[in-house]
Amino acid sequence: TSPGATECANVFTAKEDQVVEAVGAWSPVEAMDLSLKVYVDLTDPSNPESGTLVAQQSGFYPYEGFRTIKLDSPVSVDAGETYSIVMSFKKDAPDGSQRYYLPAECEIFLPEQCYSSAGESFIESADDSGQVMWVDMFDVAETSGMDLGNVCIKAYANPAPEPDPDP
């Protein structure tokens, strides 16, 4: 991402009442700081931060690879509700600066397995004036001509428990 643009996100719609209990993410390099935020009730599905922030956590991961991050506080979502997981993948560079990474499916590895549809994955981008905005990965793939898929962020949810019947 560009300077000032440090996050990527996936937007989900709950198929049933669910409890999001963990997030899956790919650390593309070793010694990386990951941070995540979960937003619910998005008012604009093309803006992953347009909802209510309900969970936030971060951690240091010494090894690259895919990992499952258990949420400190599980997040309940209702059937049909649109929610997002926004993440930052940061590493300290040898010169003391910060480098941000975008873990996304791409044509370099398995082009036949790159998948994206409009409204699913987003990255931050900054315009010439430094204004940061969210850009749909599907549009990035269309305009770049590259086979790009979704950002490598997963939401792991279980069905919401049934309410206790009245005694």
PDB file of C-alpha atoms in Angstrom:
ATOM      1  CA  THR A   1       0.000   0.000   0.000  1.00  0.00           C
ATOM      2  CA  SER A   2       1.053   3.597  -0.337  1.00  0.00           C
ATOM      3  CA  PRO A   3       2.314   5.840   2.473  1.00  0.00           C
ATOM      4  CA  GLY A   4      -0.541   6.578   4.865  1.00  0.00           C
ATOM      5  CA  ALA A   5      -2.457   3.573   3.524  1.00  0.00           C
ATOM      6  CA  THR A   6      -1.707   0.697   5.838  1.00  0.00           C
ATOM      7  CA  GLU A   7      -4.734  -1.585   6.038  1.00  0.00           C
ATOM      8  CA  CYS A   8      -6.659  -4.170   4.072  1.00  0.00           C
ATOM      9  CA  ALA A   9     -10.049  -5.726   4.770  1.00  0.00           C
ATOM     10  CA  ASN A  10     -12.580  -8.354   3.882  1.00  0.00           C
ATOM     11  CA  VAL A  11     -16.313  -7.730   4.133  1.00  0.00           C
ATOM     12  CA  PHE A  12     -18.654 -10.569   5.073  1.00  0.00           C
ATOM     13  CA  THR A  13     -22.409 -11.073   5.262  1.00  0.00           C
ATOM     14  CA  ALA A  14     -23.614 -13.468   7.952  1.00  0.00           C
ATOM     15  CA  LYS A  15     -25.721 -16.297   6.506  1.00  0.00           C
ATOM     16  CA  GLU A  16     -27.246 -16.999   9.914  1.00  0.00           C
ATOM     17  CA  ASP A  17     -26.987 -15.678  13.448  1.00  0.00           C
ATOM     18  CA  GLN A  18     -23.324 -16.330  14.210  1.00  0.00           C
ATOM     19  CA  VAL A  19     -20.535 -15.765  16.687  1.00  0.00           C
ATOM     20  CA  VAL A  20     -17.220 -14.829  15.056  1.00  0.00           C
ATOM     21  CA  GLU A  21     -14.615 -16.453  17.257  1.00  0.00           C
ATOM     22  CA  ALA A  22     -11.373 -16.225  15.275  1.00  0.00           C
ATOM     23  CA  VAL A  23      -9.658 -14.659  12.289  1.00  0.00           C
ATOM     24  CA  GLY A  24      -7.386 -16.418   9.820  1.00  0.00           C
ATOM     25  CA  ALA A  25      -4.620 -14.405   8.178  1.00  0.00           C
ATOM     26  CA  TRP A  26      -1.451 -14.875   6.185  1.00  0.00           C
ATOM     27  CA  SER A  27       1.781 -13.310   7.488  1.00  0.00           C
ATOM     28  CA  PRO A  28       3.792 -12.866   4.290  1.00  0.00           C
ATOM     29  CA  VAL A  29       7.152 -12.389   6.050  1.00  0.00           C
ATOM     30  CA  GLU A  30       8.701 -13.250   9.398  1.00  0.00           C
ATOM     31  CA  ALA A  31       8.860 -10.919  12.412  1.00  0.00           C
ATOM     32  CA  MET A  32       5.592  -9.166  11.640  1.00  0.00           C
ATOM     33  CA  ASP A  33       3.170  -7.143  13.746  1.00  0.00           C
ATOM     34  CA  LEU A  34      -0.458  -7.894  12.918  1.00  0.00           C
ATOM     35  CA  SER A  35      -3.376  -5.843  14.125  1.00  0.00           C
ATOM     36  CA  LEU A  36      -7.030  -6.474  13.491  1.00  0.00           C
ATOM     37  CA  LYS A  37     -10.317  -4.684  13.992  1.00  0.00           C
ATOM     38  CA  VAL A  38     -13.827  -6.065  13.618  1.00  0.00           C
ATOM     39  CA  TYR A  39     -16.656  -3.738  12.552  1.00  0.00           C
ATOM     40  CA  VAL A  40     -20.345  -4.702  12.588  1.00  0.00           C
ATOM     41  CA  ASP A  41     -23.469  -3.109  11.074  1.00  0.00           C
ATOM     42  CA  LEU A  42     -21.646  -1.562   8.116  1.00  0.00           C
ATOM     43  CA  THR A  43     -23.598   1.378   6.723  1.00  0.00           C
ATOM     44  CA  ASP A  44     -21.585   1.321   3.477  1.00  0.00           C
ATOM     45  CA  PRO A  45     -20.391  -2.146   2.411  1.00  0.00           C
ATOM     46  CA  SER A  46     -17.695  -0.528   0.221  1.00  0.00           C
ATOM     47  CA  ASN A  47     -16.180   1.096   3.329  1.00  0.00           C
ATOM     48  CA  PRO A  48     -15.040  -1.596   5.788  1.00  0.00           C
ATOM     49  CA  GLU A  49     -14.768   0.989   8.577  1.00  0.00           C
ATOM     50  CA  SER A  50     -18.309   2.359   8.175  1.00  0.00           C
ATOM     51  CA  GLY A  51     -19.754   0.283  11.018  1.00  0.00           C
ATOM     52  CA  THR A  52     -19.316   0.001  14.750  1.00  0.00           C
ATOM     53  CA  LEU A  53     -15.883  -1.090  15.993  1.00  0.00           C
ATOM     54  CA  VAL A  54     -16.522  -4.022  18.368  1.00  0.00           C
ATOM     55  CA  ALA A  55     -13.168  -5.819  18.641  1.00  0.00           C
ATOM     56  CA  GLN A  56      -9.542  -4.839  18.320  1.00  0.00           C
ATOM     57  CA  GLN A  57      -6.324  -6.681  19.058  1.00  0.00           C
ATOM     58  CA  SER A  58      -2.749  -7.076  17.893  1.00  0.00           C
ATOM     59  CA  GLY A  59       0.236  -9.337  18.237  1.00  0.00           C
ATOM     60  CA  PHE A  60       3.765 -10.075  17.092  1.00  0.00           C
ATOM     61  CA  TYR A  61       4.331 -13.149  14.928  1.00  0.00           C
ATOM     62  CA  PRO A  62       7.952 -14.302  14.507  1.00  0.00           C
ATOM     63  CA  TYR A  63       7.277 -16.698  11.613  1.00  0.00           C
ATOM     64  CA  GLU A  64       5.658 -16.243   8.228  1.00  0.00           C
ATOM     65  CA  GLY A  65       2.670 -18.348   7.284  1.00  0.00           C
ATOM     66  CA  PHE A  66      -1.047 -18.726   7.765  1.00  0.00           C
ATOM     67  CA  ARG A  67      -2.322 -18.449  11.322  1.00  0.00           C
ATOM     68  CA  THR A  68      -5.553 -18.507  13.248  1.00  0.00           C
ATOM     69  CA  ILE A  69      -5.994 -15.667  15.734  1.00  0.00           C
ATOM     70  CA  LYS A  70      -8.582 -16.332  18.437  1.00  0.00           C
ATOM     71  CA  LEU A  71     -10.560 -13.200  19.266  1.00  0.00           C
ATOM     72  CA  ASP A  72     -10.260 -12.051  22.888  1.00  0.00           C
ATOM     73  CA  SER A  73     -13.985 -11.264  22.767  1.00  0.00           C
ATOM     74  CA  PRO A  74     -16.127 -13.198  20.264  1.00  0.00           C
ATOM     75  CA  VAL A  75     -18.397 -11.036  18.102  1.00  0.00           C
ATOM     76  CA  SER A  76     -22.096 -11.797  17.553  1.00  0.00           C
ATOM     77  CA  VAL A  77     -23.602 -10.986  14.155  1.00  0.00           C
ATOM     78  CA  ASP A  78     -27.183 -11.437  12.984  1.00  0.00           C
ATOM     79  CA  ALA A  79     -28.274 -13.223   9.818  1.00  0.00           C
ATOM     80  CA  GLY A  80     -27.901 -10.826   6.872  1.00  0.00           C
ATOM     81  CA  GLU A  81     -25.652  -8.423   8.802  1.00  0.00           C
ATOM     82  CA  THR A  82     -22.616  -7.057   6.957  1.00  0.00           C
ATOM     83  CA  TYR A  83     -19.415  -6.938   8.985  1.00  0.00           C
ATOM     84  CA  SER A  84     -15.703  -6.543   8.262  1.00  0.00           C
ATOM     85  CA  ILE A  85     -12.295  -7.563   9.454  1.00  0.00           C
ATOM     86  CA  VAL A  86      -9.707  -4.841   8.898  1.00  0.00           C
ATOM     87  CA  MET A  87      -6.049  -5.772   9.280  1.00  0.00           C
ATOM     88  CA  SER A  88      -2.607  -4.233   9.189  1.00  0.00           C
ATOM     89  CA  PHE A  89       0.548  -6.265   8.445  1.00  0.00           C
ATOM     90  CA  LYS A  90       3.606  -4.290   9.556  1.00  0.00           C
ATOM     91  CA  LYS A  91       7.333  -4.991   9.850  1.00  0.00           C
ATOM     92  CA  ASP A  92      10.202  -2.824  11.038  1.00  0.00           C
ATOM     93  CA  ALA A  93      12.731  -2.273   8.240  1.00  0.00           C
ATOM     94  CA  PRO A  94      16.507  -2.244   8.854  1.00  0.00           C
ATOM     95  CA  ASP A  95      16.574   1.541   8.333  1.00  0.00           C
ATOM     96  CA  GLY A  96      14.043   2.029  11.160  1.00  0.00           C
ATOM     97  CA  SER A  97      11.084   2.720   8.882  1.00  0.00           C
ATOM     98  CA  GLN A  98       7.875   0.706   8.893  1.00  0.00           C
ATOM     99  CA  ARG A  99       6.921  -1.519   5.958  1.00  0.00           C
ATOM    100  CA  TYR A 100       3.337  -2.601   5.349  1.00  0.00           C
ATOM    101  CA  TYR A 101       2.378  -5.737   3.441  1.00  0.00           C
ATOM    102  CA  LEU A 102      -0.708  -6.798   1.537  1.00  0.00           C
ATOM    103  CA  PRO A 103      -1.320 -10.546   1.719  1.00  0.00           C
ATOM    104  CA  ALA A 104      -3.511 -11.242  -1.319  1.00  0.00           C
ATOM    105  CA  GLU A 105      -4.060 -14.076  -3.726  1.00  0.00           C
ATOM    106  CA  CYS A 106      -2.240 -13.296  -6.972  1.00  0.00           C
ATOM    107  CA  GLU A 107      -1.197 -14.716 -10.322  1.00  0.00           C
ATOM    108  CA  ILE A 108       2.392 -15.320  -9.249  1.00  0.00           C
ATOM    109  CA  PHE A 109       1.587 -18.480  -7.302  1.00  0.00           C
ATOM    110  CA  LEU A 110      -1.638 -20.122  -8.464  1.00  0.00           C
ATOM    111  CA  PRO A 111      -3.485 -17.971 -11.021  1.00  0.00           C
ATOM    112  CA  GLU A 112      -6.212 -20.561 -11.498  1.00  0.00           C
ATOM    113  CA  GLN A 113      -7.048 -20.272  -7.799  1.00  0.00           C
ATOM    114  CA  CYS A 114      -7.244 -16.472  -7.578  1.00  0.00           C
ATOM    115  CA  TYR A 115     -10.785 -15.470  -6.761  1.00  0.00           C
ATOM    116  CA  SER A 116     -12.473 -12.154  -6.179  1.00  0.00           C
ATOM    117  CA  SER A 117     -15.862 -10.578  -6.625  1.00  0.00           C
ATOM    118  CA  ALA A 118     -16.791  -6.945  -6.209  1.00  0.00           C
ATOM    119  CA  GLY A 119     -17.496  -5.934  -2.634  1.00  0.00           C
ATOM    120  CA  GLU A 120     -15.460  -8.627  -0.872  1.00  0.00           C
ATOM    121  CA  SER A 121     -11.881  -7.377  -0.383  1.00  0.00           C
ATOM    122  CA  PHE A 122     -10.545  -3.878  -0.006  1.00  0.00           C
ATOM    123  CA  ILE A 123      -7.201  -2.131   0.376  1.00  0.00           C
ATOM    124  CA  GLU A 124      -6.422   1.368   1.466  1.00  0.00           C
ATOM    125  CA  SER A 125      -5.037   3.719  -1.126  1.00  0.00           C
ATOM    126  CA  ALA A 126      -3.940   7.332  -0.918  1.00  0.00           C
ATOM    127  CA  ASP A 127      -4.518   9.873  -3.667  1.00  0.00           C
ATOM    128  CA  ASP A 128      -1.977  12.545  -4.660  1.00  0.00           C
ATOM    129  CA  SER A 129      -3.137  14.814  -1.835  1.00  0.00           C
ATOM    130  CA  GLY A 130      -2.682  12.066   0.751  1.00  0.00           C
ATOM    131  CA  GLN A 131      -6.416  11.437   1.202  1.00  0.00           C
ATOM    132  CA  VAL A 132      -6.843   7.784   2.191  1.00  0.00           C
ATOM    133  CA  MET A 133      -9.741   5.804   0.728  1.00  0.00           C
ATOM    134  CA  TRP A 134     -10.820   2.180   0.389  1.00  0.00           C
ATOM    135  CA  VAL A 135     -10.387   0.545  -3.041  1.00  0.00           C
ATOM    136  CA  ASP A 136     -12.092  -2.701  -4.063  1.00  0.00           C
ATOM    137  CA  MET A 137      -9.564  -5.443  -4.966  1.00  0.00           C
ATOM    138  CA  PHE A 138     -11.858  -6.530  -7.814  1.00  0.00           C
ATOM    139  CA  ASP A 139     -11.423  -3.065  -9.382  1.00  0.00           C
ATOM    140  CA  VAL A 140      -7.653  -3.208  -8.831  1.00  0.00           C
ATOM    141  CA  ALA A 141      -7.540  -6.539 -10.695  1.00  0.00           C
ATOM    142  CA  GLU A 142      -9.705  -5.190 -13.525  1.00  0.00           C
ATOM    143  CA  THR A 143      -7.642  -2.017 -14.041  1.00  0.00           C
ATOM    144  CA  SER A 144      -4.213  -3.641 -13.584  1.00  0.00           C
ATOM    145  CA  GLY A 145      -4.913  -6.623 -15.823  1.00  0.00           C
ATOM    146  CA  MET A 146      -3.373  -8.906 -13.181  1.00  0.00           C
ATOM    147  CA  ASP A 147      -5.030 -11.991 -11.791  1.00  0.00           C
ATOM    148  CA  LEU A 148      -5.617 -10.754  -8.261  1.00  0.00           C
ATOM    149  CA  GLY A 149      -7.816 -12.449  -5.730  1.00  0.00           C
ATOM    150  CA  ASN A 150      -9.092 -11.555  -2.322  1.00  0.00           C
ATOM    151  CA  VAL A 151      -7.069 -10.368   0.630  1.00  0.00           C
ATOM    152  CA  CYS A 152      -6.009 -13.385   2.726  1.00  0.00           C
ATOM    153  CA  ILE A 153      -8.271 -12.750   5.715  1.00  0.00           C
ATOM    154  CA  LYS A 154     -10.859 -15.259   6.931  1.00  0.00           C
ATOM    155  CA  ALA A 155     -13.591 -15.030   9.553  1.00  0.00           C
ATOM    156  CA  TYR A 156     -14.254 -18.185  11.564  1.00  0.00           C
ATOM    157  CA  ALA A 157     -17.738 -18.279  13.036  1.00  0.00           C
ATOM    158  CA  ASN A 158     -20.047 -20.779  14.666  1.00  0.00           C
ATOM    159  CA  PRO A 159     -23.841 -20.653  14.731  1.00  0.00           C
ATOM    160  CA  ALA A 160     -25.146 -18.501  17.563  1.00  0.00           C
ATOM    161  CA  PRO A 161     -26.404 -20.561  20.478  1.00  0.00           C
ATOM    162  CA  GLU A 162     -30.165 -21.015  20.639  1.00  0.00           C
ATOM    163  CA  PRO A 163     -31.797 -18.847  23.282  1.00  0.00           C
ATOM    164  CA  ASP A 164     -32.866 -20.703  26.417  1.00  0.00           C
ATOM    165  CA  PRO A 165     -36.600 -21.444  26.374  1.00  0.00           C
ATOM    166  CA  ASP A 166     -38.644 -19.726  29.067  1.00  0.00           C
ATOM    167  CA  PRO A 167     -38.908 -21.942  32.174  1.00  0.00           C
TER     168      PRO A 167
END
